[in-house]
PDB file of C-alpha atoms in Angstrom:
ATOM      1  CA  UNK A   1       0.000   0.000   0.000  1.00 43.00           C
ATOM      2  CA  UNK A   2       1.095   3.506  -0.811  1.00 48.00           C
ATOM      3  CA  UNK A   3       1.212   6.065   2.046  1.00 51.00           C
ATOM      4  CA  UNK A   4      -0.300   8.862   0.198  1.00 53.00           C
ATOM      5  CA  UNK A   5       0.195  12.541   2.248  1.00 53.00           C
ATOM      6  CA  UNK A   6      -2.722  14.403   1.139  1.00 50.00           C
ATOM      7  CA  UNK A   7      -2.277  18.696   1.216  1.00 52.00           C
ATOM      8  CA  UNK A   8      -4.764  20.748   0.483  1.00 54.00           C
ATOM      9  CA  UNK A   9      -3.253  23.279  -1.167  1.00 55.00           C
ATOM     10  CA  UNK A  10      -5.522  25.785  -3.730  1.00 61.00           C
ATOM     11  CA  UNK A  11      -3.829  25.850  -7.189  1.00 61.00           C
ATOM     12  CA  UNK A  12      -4.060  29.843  -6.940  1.00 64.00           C
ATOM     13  CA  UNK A  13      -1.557  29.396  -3.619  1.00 64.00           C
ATOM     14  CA  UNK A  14       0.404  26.725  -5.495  1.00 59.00           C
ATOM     15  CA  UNK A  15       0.785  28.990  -8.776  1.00 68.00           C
ATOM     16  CA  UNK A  16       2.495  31.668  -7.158  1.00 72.00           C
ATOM     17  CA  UNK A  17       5.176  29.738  -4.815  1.00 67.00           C
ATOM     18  CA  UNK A  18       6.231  28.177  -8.805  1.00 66.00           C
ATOM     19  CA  UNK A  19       6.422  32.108  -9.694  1.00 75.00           C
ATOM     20  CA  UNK A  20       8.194  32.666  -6.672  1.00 76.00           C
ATOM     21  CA  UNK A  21      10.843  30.218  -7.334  1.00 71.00           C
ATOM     22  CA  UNK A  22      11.385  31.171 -10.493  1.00 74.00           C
ATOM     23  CA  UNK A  23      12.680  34.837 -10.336  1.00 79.00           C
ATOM     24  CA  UNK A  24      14.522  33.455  -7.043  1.00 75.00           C
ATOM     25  CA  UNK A  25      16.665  31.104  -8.791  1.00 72.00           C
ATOM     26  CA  UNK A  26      16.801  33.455 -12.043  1.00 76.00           C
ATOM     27  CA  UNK A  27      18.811  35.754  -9.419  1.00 78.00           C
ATOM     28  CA  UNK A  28      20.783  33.569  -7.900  1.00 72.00           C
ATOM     29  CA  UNK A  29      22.117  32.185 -11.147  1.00 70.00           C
ATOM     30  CA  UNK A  30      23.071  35.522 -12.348  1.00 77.00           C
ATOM     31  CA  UNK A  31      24.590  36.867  -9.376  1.00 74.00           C
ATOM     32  CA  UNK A  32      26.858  33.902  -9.570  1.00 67.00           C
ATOM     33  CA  UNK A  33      27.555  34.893 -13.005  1.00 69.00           C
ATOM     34  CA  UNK A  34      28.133  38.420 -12.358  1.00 72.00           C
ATOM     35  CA  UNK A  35      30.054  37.182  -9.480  1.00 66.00           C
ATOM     36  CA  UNK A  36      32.343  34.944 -11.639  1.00 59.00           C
ATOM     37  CA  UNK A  37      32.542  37.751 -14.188  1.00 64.00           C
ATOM     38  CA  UNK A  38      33.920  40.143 -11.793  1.00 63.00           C
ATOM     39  CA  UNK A  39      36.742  37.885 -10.367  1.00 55.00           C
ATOM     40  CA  UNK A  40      37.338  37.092 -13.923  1.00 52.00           C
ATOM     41  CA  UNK A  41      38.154  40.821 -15.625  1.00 53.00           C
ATOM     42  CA  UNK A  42      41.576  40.984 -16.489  1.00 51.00           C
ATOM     43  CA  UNK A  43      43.473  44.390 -15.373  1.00 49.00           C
ATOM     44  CA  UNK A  44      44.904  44.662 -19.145  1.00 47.00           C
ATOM     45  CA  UNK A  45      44.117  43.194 -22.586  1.00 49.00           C
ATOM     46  CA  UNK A  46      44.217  39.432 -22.620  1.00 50.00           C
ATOM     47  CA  UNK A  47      47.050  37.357 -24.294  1.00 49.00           C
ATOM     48  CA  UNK A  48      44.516  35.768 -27.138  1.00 46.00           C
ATOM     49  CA  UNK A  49      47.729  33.743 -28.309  1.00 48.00           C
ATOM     50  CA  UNK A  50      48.454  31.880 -24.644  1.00 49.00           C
ATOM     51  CA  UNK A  51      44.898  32.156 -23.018  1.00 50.00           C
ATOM     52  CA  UNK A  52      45.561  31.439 -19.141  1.00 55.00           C
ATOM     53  CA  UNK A  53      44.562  27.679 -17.967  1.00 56.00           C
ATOM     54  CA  UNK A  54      46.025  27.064 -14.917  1.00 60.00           C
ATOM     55  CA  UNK A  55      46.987  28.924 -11.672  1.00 59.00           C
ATOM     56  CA  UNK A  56      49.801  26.503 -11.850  1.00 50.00           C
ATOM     57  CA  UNK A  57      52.455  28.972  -9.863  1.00 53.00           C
ATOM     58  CA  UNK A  58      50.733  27.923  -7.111  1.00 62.00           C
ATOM     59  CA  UNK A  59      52.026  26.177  -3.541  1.00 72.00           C
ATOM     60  CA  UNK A  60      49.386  23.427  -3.152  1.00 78.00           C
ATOM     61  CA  UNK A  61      49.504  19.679  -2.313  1.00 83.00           C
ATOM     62  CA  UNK A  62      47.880  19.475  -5.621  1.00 84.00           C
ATOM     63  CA  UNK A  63      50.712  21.707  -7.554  1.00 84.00           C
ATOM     64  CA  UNK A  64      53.418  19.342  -6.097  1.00 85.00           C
ATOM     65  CA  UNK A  65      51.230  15.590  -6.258  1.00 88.00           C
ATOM     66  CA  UNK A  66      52.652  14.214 -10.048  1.00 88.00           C
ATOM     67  CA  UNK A  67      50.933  15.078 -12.805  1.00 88.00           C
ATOM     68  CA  UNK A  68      50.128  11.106 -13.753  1.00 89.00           C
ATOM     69  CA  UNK A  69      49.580   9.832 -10.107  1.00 91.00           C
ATOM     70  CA  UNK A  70      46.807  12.867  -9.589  1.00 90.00           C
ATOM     71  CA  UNK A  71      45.070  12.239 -13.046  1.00 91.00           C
ATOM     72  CA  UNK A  72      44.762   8.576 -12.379  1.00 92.00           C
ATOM     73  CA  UNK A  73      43.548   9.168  -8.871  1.00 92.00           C
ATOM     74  CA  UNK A  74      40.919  11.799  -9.746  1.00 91.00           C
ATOM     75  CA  UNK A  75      39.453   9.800 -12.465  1.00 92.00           C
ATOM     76  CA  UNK A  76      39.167   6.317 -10.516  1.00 93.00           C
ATOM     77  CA  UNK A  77      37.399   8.782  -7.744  1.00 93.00           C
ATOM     78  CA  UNK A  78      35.231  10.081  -9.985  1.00 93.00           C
ATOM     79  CA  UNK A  79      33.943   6.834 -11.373  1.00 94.00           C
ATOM     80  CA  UNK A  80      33.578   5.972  -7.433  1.00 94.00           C
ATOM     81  CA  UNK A  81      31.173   9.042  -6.631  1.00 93.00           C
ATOM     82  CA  UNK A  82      29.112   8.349 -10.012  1.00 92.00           C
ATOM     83  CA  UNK A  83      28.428   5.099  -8.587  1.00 92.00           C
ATOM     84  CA  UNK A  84      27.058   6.285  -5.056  1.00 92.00           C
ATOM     85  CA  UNK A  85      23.488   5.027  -4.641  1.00 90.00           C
ATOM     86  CA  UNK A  86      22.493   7.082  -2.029  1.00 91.00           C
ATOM     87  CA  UNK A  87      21.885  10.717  -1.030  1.00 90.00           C
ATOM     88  CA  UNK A  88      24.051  10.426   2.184  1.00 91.00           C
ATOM     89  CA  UNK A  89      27.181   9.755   0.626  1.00 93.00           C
ATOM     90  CA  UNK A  90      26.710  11.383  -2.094  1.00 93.00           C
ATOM     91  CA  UNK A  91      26.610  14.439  -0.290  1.00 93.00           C
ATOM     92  CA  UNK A  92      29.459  13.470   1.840  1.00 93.00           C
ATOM     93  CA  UNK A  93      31.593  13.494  -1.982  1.00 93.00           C
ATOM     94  CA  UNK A  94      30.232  17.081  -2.369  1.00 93.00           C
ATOM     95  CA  UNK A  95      32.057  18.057   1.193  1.00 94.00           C
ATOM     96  CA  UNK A  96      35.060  16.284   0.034  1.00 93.00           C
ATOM     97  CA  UNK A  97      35.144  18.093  -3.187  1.00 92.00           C
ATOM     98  CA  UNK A  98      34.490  21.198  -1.051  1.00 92.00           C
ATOM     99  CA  UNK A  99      37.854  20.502   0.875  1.00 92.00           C
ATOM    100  CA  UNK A 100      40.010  19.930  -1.728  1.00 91.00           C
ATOM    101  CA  UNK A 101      39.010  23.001  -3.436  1.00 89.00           C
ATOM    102  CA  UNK A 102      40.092  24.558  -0.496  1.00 89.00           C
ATOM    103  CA  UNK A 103      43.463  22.959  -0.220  1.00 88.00           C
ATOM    104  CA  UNK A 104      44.343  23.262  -4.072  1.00 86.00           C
ATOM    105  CA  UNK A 105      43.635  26.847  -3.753  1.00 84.00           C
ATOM    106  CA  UNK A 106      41.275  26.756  -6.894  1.00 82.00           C
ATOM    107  CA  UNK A 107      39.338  29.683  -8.425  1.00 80.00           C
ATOM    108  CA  UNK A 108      36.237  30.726  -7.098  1.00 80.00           C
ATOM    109  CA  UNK A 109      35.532  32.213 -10.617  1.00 78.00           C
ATOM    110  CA  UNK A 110      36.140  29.073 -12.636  1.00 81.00           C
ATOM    111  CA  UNK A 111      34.722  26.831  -9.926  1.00 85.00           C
ATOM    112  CA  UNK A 112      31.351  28.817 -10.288  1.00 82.00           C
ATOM    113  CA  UNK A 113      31.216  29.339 -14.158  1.00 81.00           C
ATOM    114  CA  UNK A 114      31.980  24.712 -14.397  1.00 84.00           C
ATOM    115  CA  UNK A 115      28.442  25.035 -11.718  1.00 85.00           C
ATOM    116  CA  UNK A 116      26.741  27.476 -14.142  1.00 82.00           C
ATOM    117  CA  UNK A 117      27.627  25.365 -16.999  1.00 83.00           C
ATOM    118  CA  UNK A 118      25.813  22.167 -15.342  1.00 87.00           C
ATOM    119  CA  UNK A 119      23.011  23.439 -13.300  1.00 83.00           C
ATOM    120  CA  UNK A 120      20.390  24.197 -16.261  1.00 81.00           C
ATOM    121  CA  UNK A 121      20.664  20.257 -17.247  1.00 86.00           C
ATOM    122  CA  UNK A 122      20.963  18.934 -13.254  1.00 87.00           C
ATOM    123  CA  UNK A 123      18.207  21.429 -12.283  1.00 84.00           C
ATOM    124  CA  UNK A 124      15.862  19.833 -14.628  1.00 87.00           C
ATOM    125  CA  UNK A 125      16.192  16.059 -12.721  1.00 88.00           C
ATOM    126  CA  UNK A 126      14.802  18.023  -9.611  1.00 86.00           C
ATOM    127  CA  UNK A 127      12.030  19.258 -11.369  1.00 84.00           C
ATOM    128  CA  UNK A 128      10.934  15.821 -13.496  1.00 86.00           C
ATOM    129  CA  UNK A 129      11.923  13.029 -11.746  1.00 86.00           C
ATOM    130  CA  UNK A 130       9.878  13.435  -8.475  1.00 83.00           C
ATOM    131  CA  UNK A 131       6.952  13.505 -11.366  1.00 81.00           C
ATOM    132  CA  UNK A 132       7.406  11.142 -13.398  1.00 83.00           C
ATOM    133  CA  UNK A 133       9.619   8.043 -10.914  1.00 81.00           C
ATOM    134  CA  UNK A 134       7.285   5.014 -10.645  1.00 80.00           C
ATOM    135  CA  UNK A 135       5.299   4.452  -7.150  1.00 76.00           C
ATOM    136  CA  UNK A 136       6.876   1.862  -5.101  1.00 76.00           C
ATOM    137  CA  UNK A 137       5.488   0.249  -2.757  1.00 75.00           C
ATOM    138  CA  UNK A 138       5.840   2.294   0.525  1.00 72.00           C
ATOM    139  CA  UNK A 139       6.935   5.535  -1.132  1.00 69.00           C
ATOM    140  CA  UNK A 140       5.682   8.972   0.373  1.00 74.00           C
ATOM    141  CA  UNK A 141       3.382  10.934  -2.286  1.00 74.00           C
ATOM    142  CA  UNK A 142       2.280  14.444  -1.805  1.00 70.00           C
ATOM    143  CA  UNK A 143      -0.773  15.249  -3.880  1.00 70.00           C
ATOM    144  CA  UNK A 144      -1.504  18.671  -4.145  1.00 67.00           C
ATOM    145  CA  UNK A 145      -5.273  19.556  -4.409  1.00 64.00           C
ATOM    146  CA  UNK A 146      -6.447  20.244  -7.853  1.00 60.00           C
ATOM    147  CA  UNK A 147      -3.767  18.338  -9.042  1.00 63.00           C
ATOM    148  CA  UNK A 148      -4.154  14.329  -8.448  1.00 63.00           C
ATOM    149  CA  UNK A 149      -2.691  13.475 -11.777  1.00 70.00           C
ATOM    150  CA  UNK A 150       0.460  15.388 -10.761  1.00 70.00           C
ATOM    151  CA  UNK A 151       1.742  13.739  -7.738  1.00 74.00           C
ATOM    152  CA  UNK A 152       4.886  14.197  -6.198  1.00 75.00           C
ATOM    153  CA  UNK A 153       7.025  11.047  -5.185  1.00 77.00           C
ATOM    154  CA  UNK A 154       9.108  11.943  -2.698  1.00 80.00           C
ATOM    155  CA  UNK A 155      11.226   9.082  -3.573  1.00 84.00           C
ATOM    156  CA  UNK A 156      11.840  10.489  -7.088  1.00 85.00           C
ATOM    157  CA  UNK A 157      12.761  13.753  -5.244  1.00 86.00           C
ATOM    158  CA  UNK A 158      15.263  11.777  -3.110  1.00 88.00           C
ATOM    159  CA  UNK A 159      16.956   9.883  -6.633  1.00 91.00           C
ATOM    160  CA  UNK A 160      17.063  13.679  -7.664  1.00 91.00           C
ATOM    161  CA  UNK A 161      18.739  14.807  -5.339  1.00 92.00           C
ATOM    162  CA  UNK A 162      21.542  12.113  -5.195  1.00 93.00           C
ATOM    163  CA  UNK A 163      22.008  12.486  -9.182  1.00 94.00           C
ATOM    164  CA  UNK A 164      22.463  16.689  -8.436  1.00 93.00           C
ATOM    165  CA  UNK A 165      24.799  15.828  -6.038  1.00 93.00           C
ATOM    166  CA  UNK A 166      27.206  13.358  -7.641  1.00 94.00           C
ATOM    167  CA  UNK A 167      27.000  15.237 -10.609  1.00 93.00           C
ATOM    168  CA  UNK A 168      28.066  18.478  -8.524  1.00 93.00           C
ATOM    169  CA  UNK A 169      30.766  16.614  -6.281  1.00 93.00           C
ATOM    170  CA  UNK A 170      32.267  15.426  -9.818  1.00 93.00           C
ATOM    171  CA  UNK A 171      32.248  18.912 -11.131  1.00 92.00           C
ATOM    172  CA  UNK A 172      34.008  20.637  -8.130  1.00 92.00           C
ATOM    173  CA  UNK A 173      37.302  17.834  -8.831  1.00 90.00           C
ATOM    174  CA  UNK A 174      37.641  19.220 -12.415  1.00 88.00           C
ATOM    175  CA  UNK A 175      39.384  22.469 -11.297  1.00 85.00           C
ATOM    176  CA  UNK A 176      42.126  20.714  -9.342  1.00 85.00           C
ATOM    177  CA  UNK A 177      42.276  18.346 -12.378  1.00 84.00           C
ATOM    178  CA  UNK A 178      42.828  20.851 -14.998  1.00 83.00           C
ATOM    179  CA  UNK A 179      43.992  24.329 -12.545  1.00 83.00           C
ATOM    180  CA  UNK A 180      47.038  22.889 -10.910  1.00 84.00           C
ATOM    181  CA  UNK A 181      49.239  21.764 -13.655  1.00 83.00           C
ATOM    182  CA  UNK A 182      49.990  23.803 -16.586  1.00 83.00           C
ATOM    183  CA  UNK A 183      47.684  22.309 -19.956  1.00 84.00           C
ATOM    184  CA  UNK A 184      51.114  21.238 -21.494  1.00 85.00           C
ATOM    185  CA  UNK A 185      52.174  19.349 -18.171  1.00 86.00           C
ATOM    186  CA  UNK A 186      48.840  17.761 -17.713  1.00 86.00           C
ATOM    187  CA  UNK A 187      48.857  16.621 -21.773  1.00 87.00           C
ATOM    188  CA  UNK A 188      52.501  15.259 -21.144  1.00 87.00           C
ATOM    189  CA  UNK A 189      51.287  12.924 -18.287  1.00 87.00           C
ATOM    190  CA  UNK A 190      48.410  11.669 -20.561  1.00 87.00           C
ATOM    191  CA  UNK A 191      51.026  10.876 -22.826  1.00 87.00           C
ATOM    192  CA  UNK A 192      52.941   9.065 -20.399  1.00 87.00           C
ATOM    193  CA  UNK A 193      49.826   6.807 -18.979  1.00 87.00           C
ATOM    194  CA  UNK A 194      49.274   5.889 -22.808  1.00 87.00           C
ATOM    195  CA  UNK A 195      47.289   8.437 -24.814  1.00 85.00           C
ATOM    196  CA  UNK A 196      48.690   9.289 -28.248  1.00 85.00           C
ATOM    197  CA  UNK A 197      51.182  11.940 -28.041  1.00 85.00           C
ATOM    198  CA  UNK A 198      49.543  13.181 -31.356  1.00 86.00           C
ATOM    199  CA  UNK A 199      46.203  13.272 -29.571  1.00 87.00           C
ATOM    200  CA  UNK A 200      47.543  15.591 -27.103  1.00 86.00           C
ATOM    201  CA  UNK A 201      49.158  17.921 -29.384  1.00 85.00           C
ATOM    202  CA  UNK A 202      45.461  18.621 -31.337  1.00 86.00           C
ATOM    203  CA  UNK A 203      44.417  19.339 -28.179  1.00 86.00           C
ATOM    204  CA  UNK A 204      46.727  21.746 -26.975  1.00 84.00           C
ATOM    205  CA  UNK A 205      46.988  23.553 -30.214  1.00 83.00           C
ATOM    206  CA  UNK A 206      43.075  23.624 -30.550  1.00 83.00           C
ATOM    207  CA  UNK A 207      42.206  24.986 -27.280  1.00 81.00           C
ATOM    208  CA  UNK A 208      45.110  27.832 -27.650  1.00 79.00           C
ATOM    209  CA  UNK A 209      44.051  29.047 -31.411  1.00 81.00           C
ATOM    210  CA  UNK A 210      40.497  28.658 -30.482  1.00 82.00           C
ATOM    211  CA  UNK A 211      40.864  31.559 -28.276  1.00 78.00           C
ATOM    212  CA  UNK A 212      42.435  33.551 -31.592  1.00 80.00           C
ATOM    213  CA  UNK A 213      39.849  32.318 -33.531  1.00 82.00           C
ATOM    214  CA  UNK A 214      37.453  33.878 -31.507  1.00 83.00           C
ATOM    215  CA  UNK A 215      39.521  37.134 -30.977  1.00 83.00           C
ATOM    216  CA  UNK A 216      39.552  37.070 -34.676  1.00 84.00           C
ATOM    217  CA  UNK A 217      36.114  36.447 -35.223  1.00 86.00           C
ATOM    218  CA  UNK A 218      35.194  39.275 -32.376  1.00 87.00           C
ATOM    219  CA  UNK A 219      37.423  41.717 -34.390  1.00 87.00           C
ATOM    220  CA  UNK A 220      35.870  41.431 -37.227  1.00 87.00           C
ATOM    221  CA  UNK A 221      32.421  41.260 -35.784  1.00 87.00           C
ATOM    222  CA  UNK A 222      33.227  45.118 -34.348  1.00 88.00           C
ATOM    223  CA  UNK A 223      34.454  46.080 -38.148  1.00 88.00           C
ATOM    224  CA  UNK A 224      31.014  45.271 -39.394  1.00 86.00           C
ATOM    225  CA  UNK A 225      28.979  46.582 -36.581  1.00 87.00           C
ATOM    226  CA  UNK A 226      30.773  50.501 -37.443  1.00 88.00           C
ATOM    227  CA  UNK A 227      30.552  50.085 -40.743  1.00 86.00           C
ATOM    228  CA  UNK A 228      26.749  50.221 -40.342  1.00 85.00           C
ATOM    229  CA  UNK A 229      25.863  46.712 -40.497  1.00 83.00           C
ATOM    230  CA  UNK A 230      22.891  44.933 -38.496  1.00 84.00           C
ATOM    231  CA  UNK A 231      21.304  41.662 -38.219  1.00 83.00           C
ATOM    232  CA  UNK A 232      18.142  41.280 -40.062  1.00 84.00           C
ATOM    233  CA  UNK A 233      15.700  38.961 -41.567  1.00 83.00           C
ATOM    234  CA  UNK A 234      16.905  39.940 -44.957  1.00 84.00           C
ATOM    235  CA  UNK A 235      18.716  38.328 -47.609  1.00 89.00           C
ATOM    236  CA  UNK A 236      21.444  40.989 -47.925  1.00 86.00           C
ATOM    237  CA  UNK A 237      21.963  39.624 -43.785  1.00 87.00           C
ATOM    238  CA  UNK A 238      22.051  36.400 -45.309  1.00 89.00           C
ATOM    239  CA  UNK A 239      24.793  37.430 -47.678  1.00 90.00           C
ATOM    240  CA  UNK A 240      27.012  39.317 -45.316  1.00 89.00           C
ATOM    241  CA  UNK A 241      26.956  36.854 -42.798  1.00 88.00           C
ATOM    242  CA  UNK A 242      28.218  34.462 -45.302  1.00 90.00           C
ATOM    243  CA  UNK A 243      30.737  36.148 -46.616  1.00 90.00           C
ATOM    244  CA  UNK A 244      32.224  37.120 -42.731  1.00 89.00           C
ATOM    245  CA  UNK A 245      31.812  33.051 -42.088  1.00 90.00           C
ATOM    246  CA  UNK A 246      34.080  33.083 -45.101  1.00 91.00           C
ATOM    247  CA  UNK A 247      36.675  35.069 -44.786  1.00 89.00           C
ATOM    248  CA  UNK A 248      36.898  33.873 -41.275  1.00 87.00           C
ATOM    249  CA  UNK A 249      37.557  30.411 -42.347  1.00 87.00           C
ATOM    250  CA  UNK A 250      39.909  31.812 -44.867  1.00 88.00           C
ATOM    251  CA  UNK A 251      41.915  33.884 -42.252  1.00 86.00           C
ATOM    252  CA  UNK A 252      41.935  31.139 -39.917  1.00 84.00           C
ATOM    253  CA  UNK A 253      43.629  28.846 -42.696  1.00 85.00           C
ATOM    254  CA  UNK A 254      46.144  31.454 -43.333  1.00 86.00           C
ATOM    255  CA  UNK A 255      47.533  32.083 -39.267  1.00 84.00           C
ATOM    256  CA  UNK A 256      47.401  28.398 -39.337  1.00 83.00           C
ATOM    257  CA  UNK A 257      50.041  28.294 -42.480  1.00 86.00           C
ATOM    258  CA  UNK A 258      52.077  30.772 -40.958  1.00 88.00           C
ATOM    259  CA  UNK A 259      51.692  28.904 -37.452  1.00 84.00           C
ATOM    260  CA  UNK A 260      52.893  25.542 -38.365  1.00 85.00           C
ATOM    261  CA  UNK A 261      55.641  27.554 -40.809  1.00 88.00           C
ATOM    262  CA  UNK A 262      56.838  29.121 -37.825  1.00 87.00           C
ATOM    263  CA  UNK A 263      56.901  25.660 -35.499  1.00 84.00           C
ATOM    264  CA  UNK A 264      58.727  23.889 -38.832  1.00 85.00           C
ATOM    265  CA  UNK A 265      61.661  27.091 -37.995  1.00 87.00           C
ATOM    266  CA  UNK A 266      61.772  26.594 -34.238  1.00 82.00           C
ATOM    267  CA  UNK A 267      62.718  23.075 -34.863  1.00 81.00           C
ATOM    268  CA  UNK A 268      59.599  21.353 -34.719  1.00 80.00           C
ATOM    269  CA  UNK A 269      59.711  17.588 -36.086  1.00 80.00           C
ATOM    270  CA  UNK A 270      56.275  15.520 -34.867  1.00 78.00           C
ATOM    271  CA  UNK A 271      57.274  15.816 -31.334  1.00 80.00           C
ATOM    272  CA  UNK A 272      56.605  18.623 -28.594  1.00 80.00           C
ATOM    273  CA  UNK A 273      59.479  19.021 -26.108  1.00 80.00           C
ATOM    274  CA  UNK A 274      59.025  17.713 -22.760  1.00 80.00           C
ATOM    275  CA  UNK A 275      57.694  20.213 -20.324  1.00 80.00           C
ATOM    276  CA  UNK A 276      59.013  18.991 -17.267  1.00 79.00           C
ATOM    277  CA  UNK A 277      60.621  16.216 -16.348  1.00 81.00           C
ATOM    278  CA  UNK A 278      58.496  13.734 -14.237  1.00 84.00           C
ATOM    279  CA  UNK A 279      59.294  11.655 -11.393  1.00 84.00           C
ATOM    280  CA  UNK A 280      57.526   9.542  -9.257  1.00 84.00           C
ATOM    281  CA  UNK A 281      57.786   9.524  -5.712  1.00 87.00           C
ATOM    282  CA  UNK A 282      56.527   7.734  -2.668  1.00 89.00           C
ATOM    283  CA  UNK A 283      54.330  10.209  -0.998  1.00 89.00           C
ATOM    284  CA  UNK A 284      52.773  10.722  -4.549  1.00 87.00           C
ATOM    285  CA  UNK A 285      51.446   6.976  -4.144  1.00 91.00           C
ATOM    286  CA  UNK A 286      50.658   7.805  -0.375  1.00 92.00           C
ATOM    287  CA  UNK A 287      48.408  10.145  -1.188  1.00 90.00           C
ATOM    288  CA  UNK A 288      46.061   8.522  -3.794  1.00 90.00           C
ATOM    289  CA  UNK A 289      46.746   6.057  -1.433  1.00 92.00           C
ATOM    290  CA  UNK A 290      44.548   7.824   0.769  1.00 91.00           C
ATOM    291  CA  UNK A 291      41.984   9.415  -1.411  1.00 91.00           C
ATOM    292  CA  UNK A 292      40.971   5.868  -3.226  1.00 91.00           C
ATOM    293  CA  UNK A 293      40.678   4.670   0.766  1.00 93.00           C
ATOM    294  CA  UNK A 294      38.255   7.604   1.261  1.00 91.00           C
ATOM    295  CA  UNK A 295      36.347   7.070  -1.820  1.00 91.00           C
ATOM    296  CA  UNK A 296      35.870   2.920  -0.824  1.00 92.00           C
ATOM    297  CA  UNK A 297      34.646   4.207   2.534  1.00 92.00           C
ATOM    298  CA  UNK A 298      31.524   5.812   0.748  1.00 90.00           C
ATOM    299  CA  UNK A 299      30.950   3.098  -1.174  1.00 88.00           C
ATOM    300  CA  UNK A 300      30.843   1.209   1.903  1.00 83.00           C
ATOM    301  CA  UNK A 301      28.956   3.590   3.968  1.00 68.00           C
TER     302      UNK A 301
END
C-alpha cells in the first residue's frame, strides 16, 4: 500500500510559490555569473595567443602531487562518486570536493562558471523526476489539491537529489584536475599513462588558437557593426553573414600556415618538447593512497 500525504493546497496558492521560485533562482544564477565575471576581468588586454589555464604557480599539495599519479587518482574517484546510490554519501563526496578546493587553492571564478555550466541540465532532474519516478510500494506521495494526476514522489525527489549531487561533487574535482598543472604538463602525463602523443598535441593547439579564432572572429564582428551593419531577416543579412563566415575560415587557414611555418623554424619535427621532467615519488602513491581509501569508505557507507 502507498502512504499517500494528502495537502490541500488551492492551485491559486500553489501557482504563485512556482512564480516565486522562479525569479529566485533566475537571481541567484546571475549573481553567480556576475560574481564569476567580476573575479574574472583581467586588469589589461588578454594574451589571445596563450589564453591562461592554470593557476599553476601555485604552492598546493595538488601543484606538487605528479601530474600522472593525480590524473589517475581523480578519475578512478570520480567513477567511485558516479556510482554512489544514495543521497548520504553522495553528499558526503560534495564536502570532500568542497575541501580539496580549499586545499588546491582553486578559483572561485572558474569553480562557479563549471556550476553554471551544469546546473540548467541537473536542475531539470529536480524538477521531473519526483513527477514522473514510478510508485513503489511504501513511497511517500504528496498530492496537491487540484492536481491528483500530478503527484509528487518523494522518492523520485530523493533519486534527484543524489544524481544533483554526484554530478556536482564530480564537477568541483575538475578544477584541481585541470587548474594545478599547466595544460602542457597535464597533456605530457596523458602521454605518459598511454594516450597518443599526437592526440595531445590537437588538443593543446586547438584549445590555444580557439581563443584567436574567436579574438579574430570578435574583431571582425566590431568592423562590421561601425561600418553600419545589423542583423536582419533579410537576404542581404544572409549574404554578409556568409561572406564574414568566409573570410573567417579563410583567415583562420592562413595564421594556421604561418603557425605551423613558424613551429617547422623553431625546430619542430612531430614531437613537442618535454615540459618537465616527471618523477615519481613515494608520498605521490601515499596520497592517492589515501583518497581511493576515502572514496571505498563511501561506497561502503
Amino acid at each position: 500500500m502507498v502512504d499517500v500525504i494528502p495537502i490541500e493546497l488551492p492551485l491559486w496558492l500553489v501557482s504563485l510559490i512556482v512564480l516565486m521560485l522562479v525569479p529566485v533562482s533566475a537571481a541567484v544564477v546571475l549573481w553567480l555569473r556576475r560574481v564569476a565575471n567580476d573575479r574574472n576581468a583581467p586588469g589589461e588586454e588578454r594574451d589571445w595567443s596563450a589564453p591562461s589555464f592554470s593557476n599553476g604557480g601555485g604552492a598546493s599539495l595538488f601543484h606538487r602531487w605528479d601530474v600522472r599519479c593525480k590524473i589517475v587518482t581523480i578519475l578512478v574517484y570520480s567513477f567511485i562518486v558516479a556510482s554512489l546510490e544514495h543521497l548520504t554519501p553522495a553528499l558526503a563526496a560534495v564536502g570532500i570536493s568542497l575541501v580539496i578546493l580549499v586545499v588546491a587553492r582553486a578559483s572561485f571564478s572558474k569553480v562557479v562558471m563549471r556550476l553554471l555550466a551544469i546546473i540548467g541540465f541537473v536542475g531539470m532532474f529536480l524538477v521531473i523526476m519526483p513527477f514522473s519516478v514510478p510508485v513503489h510500494h511504501e513511497d511517500t506521495v504528496l498530492v496537491l489539491n487540484g492536481m491528483d494526476r500530478f503527484a509528487f514522489n518523494l522518492r523520485g525527489l530523493h533519486l534527484a537529489a543524489t544524481i544533483v549531487a554526484k554530478a556536482v561533487a564530480v564537477t568541483l574535482l575538475m578544477e584541481p584536475l585541470l587548474s594545478t598543472a599547466p595544460l602542457p604538463v597535464t597533456l605530457h602525463g596523458l602521454s605518459r599513462l598511454g594516450v597518443s602523443e599526437m592526440v595531445g598535441q590537437m588538443v593543446l593547439l586547438s584549445y590555444r588558437y580557439l581563443h584567436v579564432f574567436l579574438h579574430e572572429a570578435r574583431r571582425m564582428s566590431s568592423g562590421m557593426r561601425v561600418r553600419g551593419f545589423r542583423k536582419r531577416t533579410d537576404l542581404e543579412t544572409l549574404r554578409a553573414v556568409g561572406n564574414f563566415l568566409g573570410m573567417l575560415f579563410v583567415r583562420s587557414f592562413e595564421r594556421t600556415e604561418r603557425v605551423f611555418d613558424a613551429m617547422k623554424a623553431r625546430g619542430y619535427n612531430g614531437r613537442f618538447p618535454e615540459p618537465v621532467e616527471l618523477r615519481l615519488q613515494a608520498k605521490d602513491l601515499v596520497l592517492a593512497g589515501i583518497w581511493l581509501a576515502v572514496g571505498v569508505a563511501l561506497i561502503a557507507g
